[in-house]
Coordinates of C-alpha atoms and ligand atoms in Angstrom, one line a residue:
X1 CA 2.4 16.7 29.7
X2 CA 1.8 18.9 26.7
X3 CA 3.1 17.0 23.8
X4 CA 2.9 18.4 20.3
X5 CA 0.3 17.2 17.8
X6 CA -0.2 17.8 14.2
X7 CA -3.3 18.6 12.2
X8 CA -4.3 17.0 8.9
X9 CA -7.0 18.4 6.7
X10 CA -8.2 16.4 3.7
X11 CA -10.2 19.0 1.8
X12 CA -12.5 17.2 -0.7
X13 CA -15.1 18.5 -3.0
X14 CA -17.9 16.6 -1.1
X15 CA -16.4 16.3 2.4
X16 CA -13.7 17.7 4.7
X17 CA -11.9 15.2 6.9
X18 CA -9.9 16.7 9.8
X19 CA -7.6 14.9 12.1
X20 CA -5.1 15.6 14.9
X21 CA -2.4 13.3 16.2
X22 CA 1.0 12.1 15.3
X23 CA 0.2 9.1 13.1
X24 CA -2.2 6.2 12.4
X25 CA -2.2 5.0 16.1
X26 CA -3.4 8.2 17.8
X27 CA -5.6 9.8 15.2
X28 CA -8.7 11.7 16.2
X29 CA -10.9 12.6 13.2
X30 CA -14.1 14.3 12.2
X31 CA -15.7 14.8 8.9
X32 CA -18.4 17.1 7.6
X33 CA -19.8 18.0 4.2
X34 CA -18.1 20.6 2.0
X35 CA -20.5 23.6 1.9
X36 CA -19.5 27.2 1.3
X37 CA -15.8 28.1 1.7
X38 CA -16.0 30.4 4.8
X39 CA -18.3 28.2 6.8
X40 CA -16.4 24.9 5.9
X41 CA -13.0 26.4 6.6
X42 CA -14.3 27.9 9.9
X43 CA -15.5 24.5 11.0
X44 CA -12.1 22.9 10.3
X45 CA -10.4 25.7 12.3
X46 CA -12.8 25.2 15.2
X47 CA -11.9 21.5 15.3
X48 CA -8.2 22.1 15.4
X49 CA -8.6 24.8 18.1
X50 CA -10.8 22.8 20.3
X51 CA -9.1 19.5 20.0
X52 CA -5.4 20.5 19.9
X53 CA -5.3 24.1 21.4
X54 CA -1.7 25.2 22.1
X55 CA -0.4 21.7 21.5
X56 CA -0.9 22.2 17.7
X57 CA 2.5 22.4 16.0
X58 CA 1.5 22.6 12.4
X59 CA -1.3 21.7 9.9
X60 CA -1.1 20.0 6.6
X61 CA -3.8 20.3 3.9
X62 CA -4.4 17.9 1.0
X63 CA -6.9 19.7 -1.2
X64 CA -9.1 19.2 -4.2
X65 CA -8.1 21.5 -7.0
X66 CA -6.6 22.8 -9.1
X67 CA -4.5 24.5 -6.5
X68 CA -1.5 26.9 -6.5
X69 CA 1.5 25.2 -5.1
X70 CA 4.1 27.9 -6.0
X71 CA 5.6 29.3 -2.9
X72 CA 6.3 33.0 -3.4
X73 CA 3.2 33.4 -5.6
X74 CA 0.6 35.9 -4.3
X75 CA -2.0 33.1 -4.6
X76 CA 0.1 30.3 -3.1
X77 CA -2.2 28.0 -1.1
X78 CA -5.3 29.0 -3.1
X79 CA -7.8 26.7 -4.7
X80 CA -7.9 28.3 -8.1
X81 CA -10.0 27.4 -11.1
X82 CA -12.2 24.7 -9.7
X83 CA -15.5 23.8 -11.4
X84 CA -17.0 24.3 -7.9
X85 CA -17.7 27.9 -8.5
X86 CA -18.1 29.1 -4.8
X87 CA -14.6 27.8 -4.1
X88 CA -12.8 29.5 -7.0
X89 CA -9.9 31.6 -5.8
X90 CA -10.2 30.5 -2.2
X91 CA -7.2 31.2 0.1
X92 CA -7.4 27.9 1.9
X93 CA -3.8 27.5 3.3
X94 CA -3.6 31.2 4.1
X95 CA -6.9 31.2 6.1
X96 CA -5.9 28.2 8.1
X97 CA -2.4 29.5 8.8
X98 CA -3.6 33.0 9.8
X99 CA -6.3 31.7 12.1
X100 CA -4.2 29.1 13.8
X101 CA -0.8 30.8 13.8
X102 CA 1.1 27.6 12.9
X103 CA 3.1 26.5 9.8
X104 CA 0.9 25.0 7.1
X105 CA 1.9 22.4 4.5
X106 CA -0.2 22.4 1.3
X107 CA -0.5 20.0 -1.6
X108 CA -3.0 18.2 -3.8
X109 CA -5.3 15.6 -2.2
X110 CA -3.6 12.8 -4.2
X111 CA -0.1 13.9 -3.4
X112 CA -1.1 14.0 0.3
X113 CA -2.4 10.4 0.0
X114 CA 0.8 9.3 -1.7
X115 CA 2.8 10.8 1.1
X116 CA 0.7 9.1 3.7
X117 CA 1.2 5.7 2.0
X118 CA 4.9 6.4 1.9
X119 CA 5.2 7.2 5.5
X120 CA 2.8 4.6 7.0
X121 CA 1.3 2.5 4.2
X122 CA 2.1 0.4 1.2
X123 CA 4.9 2.5 -0.2
X124 CA 7.3 2.7 2.7
X125 CA 10.9 3.2 1.7
X126 CA 10.0 3.5 -2.0
X127 CA 11.5 6.3 -4.1
X128 CA 9.3 5.9 -7.2
X129 CA 5.6 5.0 -7.0
X130 CA 2.2 6.4 -7.9
X131 CA -1.0 6.7 -5.8
X132 CA -4.1 6.6 -8.0
X133 CA -7.7 7.1 -7.0
X134 CA -10.5 5.9 -9.2
X135 CA -13.7 7.3 -7.8
X136 CA -16.0 10.2 -8.7
X137 CA -12.9 11.4 -10.7
X138 CA -9.5 10.0 -11.4
X139 CA -6.4 11.6 -9.8
X140 CA -2.8 10.5 -9.3
X141 CA 0.0 11.6 -6.9
X142 CA 3.5 10.8 -8.2
X143 CA 6.5 10.2 -6.0
X144 CA 9.6 10.2 -8.2
X145 CA 13.3 10.2 -7.2
X146 CA 12.2 10.3 -3.6
X147 CA 10.0 13.5 -3.9
X148 CA 6.4 14.3 -4.6
X149 CA 5.9 15.5 -8.2
X150 CA 4.7 19.0 -8.7
X151 CA 5.8 20.6 -12.0
X152 CA 4.4 23.8 -13.3
X153 CA 0.9 23.3 -11.9
X154 CA 0.7 19.8 -10.5
X155 CA 0.1 16.5 -12.3
X156 CA -3.5 16.0 -13.6
X157 CA -3.1 12.3 -14.3
X158 CA -6.8 11.7 -14.7
X159 CA -6.9 13.8 -17.9
X160 CA -4.4 11.9 -20.0
X161 CA -5.6 10.6 -23.4
X162 CA -5.6 6.9 -24.0
X163 CA -6.8 4.9 -27.1
X164 CA -10.6 4.7 -27.3
X165 CA -12.0 2.2 -29.8
X166 CA -15.4 3.6 -30.6
X167 CA -16.4 0.4 -32.4
X168 CA -16.1 -1.6 -29.2
X169 CA -16.9 1.1 -26.7
X170 CA -19.3 3.8 -28.3
X171 CA -19.6 5.6 -24.9
X172 CA -18.3 9.2 -25.7
X173 CA -16.9 9.8 -22.2
X174 CA -18.1 12.1 -19.5
X175 CA -15.3 14.6 -18.8
X176 CA -16.8 18.1 -19.2
X177 CA -13.5 19.3 -20.7
X178 CA -12.3 16.4 -22.8
X179 CA -15.0 13.8 -23.2
X180 CA -13.0 10.6 -23.5
X181 CA -9.9 11.3 -21.5
X182 CA -9.0 8.6 -18.9
X183 CA -11.3 10.1 -16.3
X184 CA -14.1 10.6 -18.9
X185 CA -13.8 6.9 -19.8
X186 CA -13.0 5.2 -16.5
X187 CA -14.2 7.1 -13.4
X188 CA -17.2 5.8 -11.4
X189 CA -19.8 8.0 -13.1
X190 CA -18.4 7.0 -16.5
X191 CA -19.1 3.3 -15.6
X192 CA -22.6 4.2 -14.4
X193 CA -23.4 6.1 -17.6
X194 CA -22.0 3.5 -20.0
X195 CA -23.7 0.5 -18.4
X196 CA -26.8 2.4 -17.2
X197 CA -26.5 1.0 -13.7
X198 CA -24.3 1.8 -10.7
X199 CA -20.8 0.3 -10.9
X200 CA -21.4 -1.2 -7.5
X201 CA -24.2 -3.4 -8.9
X202 CA -22.2 -4.8 -11.9
X203 CA -21.3 -8.4 -11.1
X204 CA -17.6 -9.4 -11.0
X205 CA -17.9 -11.4 -14.3
X206 CA -19.5 -8.4 -16.2
X207 CA -17.6 -7.2 -19.3
X208 CA -17.5 -3.8 -17.7
X209 CA -14.6 -4.9 -15.5
X210 CA -12.4 -6.1 -18.4
X211 CA -12.9 -2.7 -20.2
X212 CA -12.2 -0.8 -17.0
X213 CA -9.1 -2.8 -16.5
X214 CA -8.0 -2.2 -20.0
X215 CA -8.3 1.6 -19.7
X216 CA -6.5 1.7 -16.3
X217 CA -3.8 -0.7 -17.6
X218 CA -3.2 1.6 -20.7
X219 CA -2.8 4.6 -18.3
X220 CA -0.5 2.7 -16.0
X221 CA 1.5 1.5 -19.0
X222 CA 2.1 5.2 -19.9
X223 CA 3.0 6.3 -16.4
X224 CA 5.3 3.2 -16.0
X225 CA 7.1 4.3 -19.2
X226 CA 7.3 8.0 -18.3
X227 CA 7.8 8.0 -14.5
X228 CA 9.6 4.6 -14.2
X229 CA 7.5 3.9 -11.1
X230 CA 8.0 0.7 -9.2
X231 CA 4.6 0.4 -7.7
X232 CA 1.1 1.6 -8.4
X233 CA -1.4 1.9 -5.4
X234 CA -4.9 2.0 -6.7
X235 CA -7.7 3.2 -4.4
X236 CA -11.0 5.0 -4.6
X237 CA -14.6 3.6 -4.8
X238 CA -14.3 1.8 -8.1
X239 CA -11.2 -0.1 -6.8
X240 CA -13.3 -1.7 -4.1
X241 CA -13.9 -4.4 -6.8
X242 CA -11.1 -6.8 -6.0
X243 CA -11.3 -8.6 -9.4
X244 CA -10.0 -5.5 -11.0
X245 CA -6.5 -5.9 -9.7
X246 CA -5.7 -9.2 -11.5
X247 CA -7.4 -8.0 -14.7
X248 CA -5.2 -4.9 -14.6
X249 CA -2.0 -6.9 -13.9
X250 CA -2.8 -9.2 -16.8
X251 CA -3.5 -6.4 -19.3
X252 CA -0.5 -4.4 -18.2
X253 CA 1.8 -7.4 -18.7
X254 CA 0.3 -7.8 -22.2
X255 CA 0.7 -4.2 -23.1
X256 CA 4.3 -3.9 -21.8
X257 CA 5.0 -7.2 -23.6
X258 CA 8.2 -7.9 -21.6
X259 CA 10.0 -4.7 -22.7
X260 CA 10.4 -3.5 -19.2
X261 CA 9.4 -5.3 -15.9
X262 CA 5.8 -4.6 -15.1
X263 CA 5.4 -2.4 -12.0
X264 CA 3.5 -3.8 -9.0
X265 CA -0.2 -3.0 -8.9
X266 CA -1.9 -3.2 -5.4
X267 CA -4.3 -1.5 -3.1
X268 CA -3.2 1.3 -0.7
X269 CA -2.7 0.1 2.9
X270 CA -4.3 3.0 4.6
X271 CA -7.6 2.8 2.8
X272 CA -9.8 5.8 3.2
X273 CA -7.4 7.3 5.8
X274 CA -4.5 7.8 3.3
X275 CA -5.6 11.4 2.4
X276 CA -6.0 12.6 6.0
X277 CA -2.9 10.8 7.2
X278 CA -0.9 12.2 4.3
X279 CA -2.2 15.7 5.1
X280 CA -0.9 15.2 8.7
X281 CA 2.4 14.2 7.2
X282 CA 2.4 17.4 5.2
X283 CA 1.9 19.3 8.4
X284 CA 4.9 17.4 10.0
X285 CA 7.0 18.4 7.0
X286 CA 6.0 22.0 7.2
X287 CA 7.0 21.9 10.9
X288 CA 10.4 20.6 10.0
X289 CA 10.7 23.2 7.3
X290 CA 10.8 20.8 4.4
X291 CA 9.3 21.2 1.0
X292 CA 6.9 18.4 0.3
Ligands
ADP301 P1 -14.8 10.3 -4.2 O1 -14.1 10.0 -5.4 O2 -15.9 11.2 -4.3 O3 -13.9 10.7 -3.0 P2 -15.1 7.5 -4.0 O4 -13.7 7.2 -4.1 O5 -15.9 6.6 -3.0 O6 -15.4 9.0 -3.7 O7 -15.8 7.2 -5.4 C1 -17.1 7.2 -5.7 C2 -17.4 6.5 -7.0 O8 -17.0 5.1 -6.8 C3 -18.8 6.4 -7.4 O9 -18.9 6.7 -8.8 C4 -19.3 5.0 -7.1 O10 -20.2 4.5 -8.0 C5 -18.0 4.2 -7.2 N1 -18.0 3.1 -6.2 C6 -18.1 3.2 -4.9 N2 -18.1 2.0 -4.3 C7 -18.0 1.1 -5.3 C8 -17.9 -0.3 -5.4 N3 -18.0 -1.1 -4.3 N4 -17.8 -0.9 -6.6 C9 -17.8 -0.1 -7.7 N5 -17.8 1.2 -7.7 C10 -18.0 1.8 -6.5
ZN302 ZN1 -10.6 15.3 -18.8

């Protein structure tokens, strides 16, 4: 029997992950490197055509950005001012929708991951939580009052400013736009540059982890106080260091100082599949005609 399937496309700056299915139990995925826009998008379209054919009901895309999420705008669904020059002003959602002839859901990669965790992972039933990735960059997807946060552009949680004590941490930060914003101080490449060795090789007792936990706890403190989120799911390569979780919880409790209850801090349940599963969920929402 021809049952409907959905497509999920996690469009990352280094790789694309495509999946078809209806959820975590029947997911069929492929991944390939992100090269030029036309060939990379064509490869994704080929996968959906070949694997799903007429059973494809809709596709969801969680994309690197910045992206345009304003329905009604002439450039809705575009990747806009990305530092990846070849991808500037690329009509990603439009190309996929035109080629496949199905509804397309579109959001940021981290909002997609947040949605995936809400549907199938560690944020089921929650109305207020944040999904954060700490990897090559730092990005956050906010889910507030039961909806994904968008705002004028979309949140850029990695680029908030946090206190930086140059006397204890002279590293100037590595964000090309801001130097020592959160991402500039605490992403994986910032750790590599500050300690002059890969974050993967720093032993669990190294002072690097206490400093990393402090920066992440400062950021979580600020989001806890502005978004009133109940839970923070922390994923990405750097969070593969399990000792970070307790260090962050301790520092967060110290910073909040009993003023409000500290939100929970835990890993995502879907691991590296959060983004592509969330993209699939965006496709399901598009099919049902809902705004993400
Ligand atoms: P991306 O952000 O590109 O999607 P990742 O989330 O895997 O990819 O993040 C890559 C970053 O995470 C790199 O800076 C890398 O050094 C760091 N990283 C990956 N694995 C680990 C690990 N086990 N411990 C510490 N840092 C890691
Ligand atoms: Zn920045």
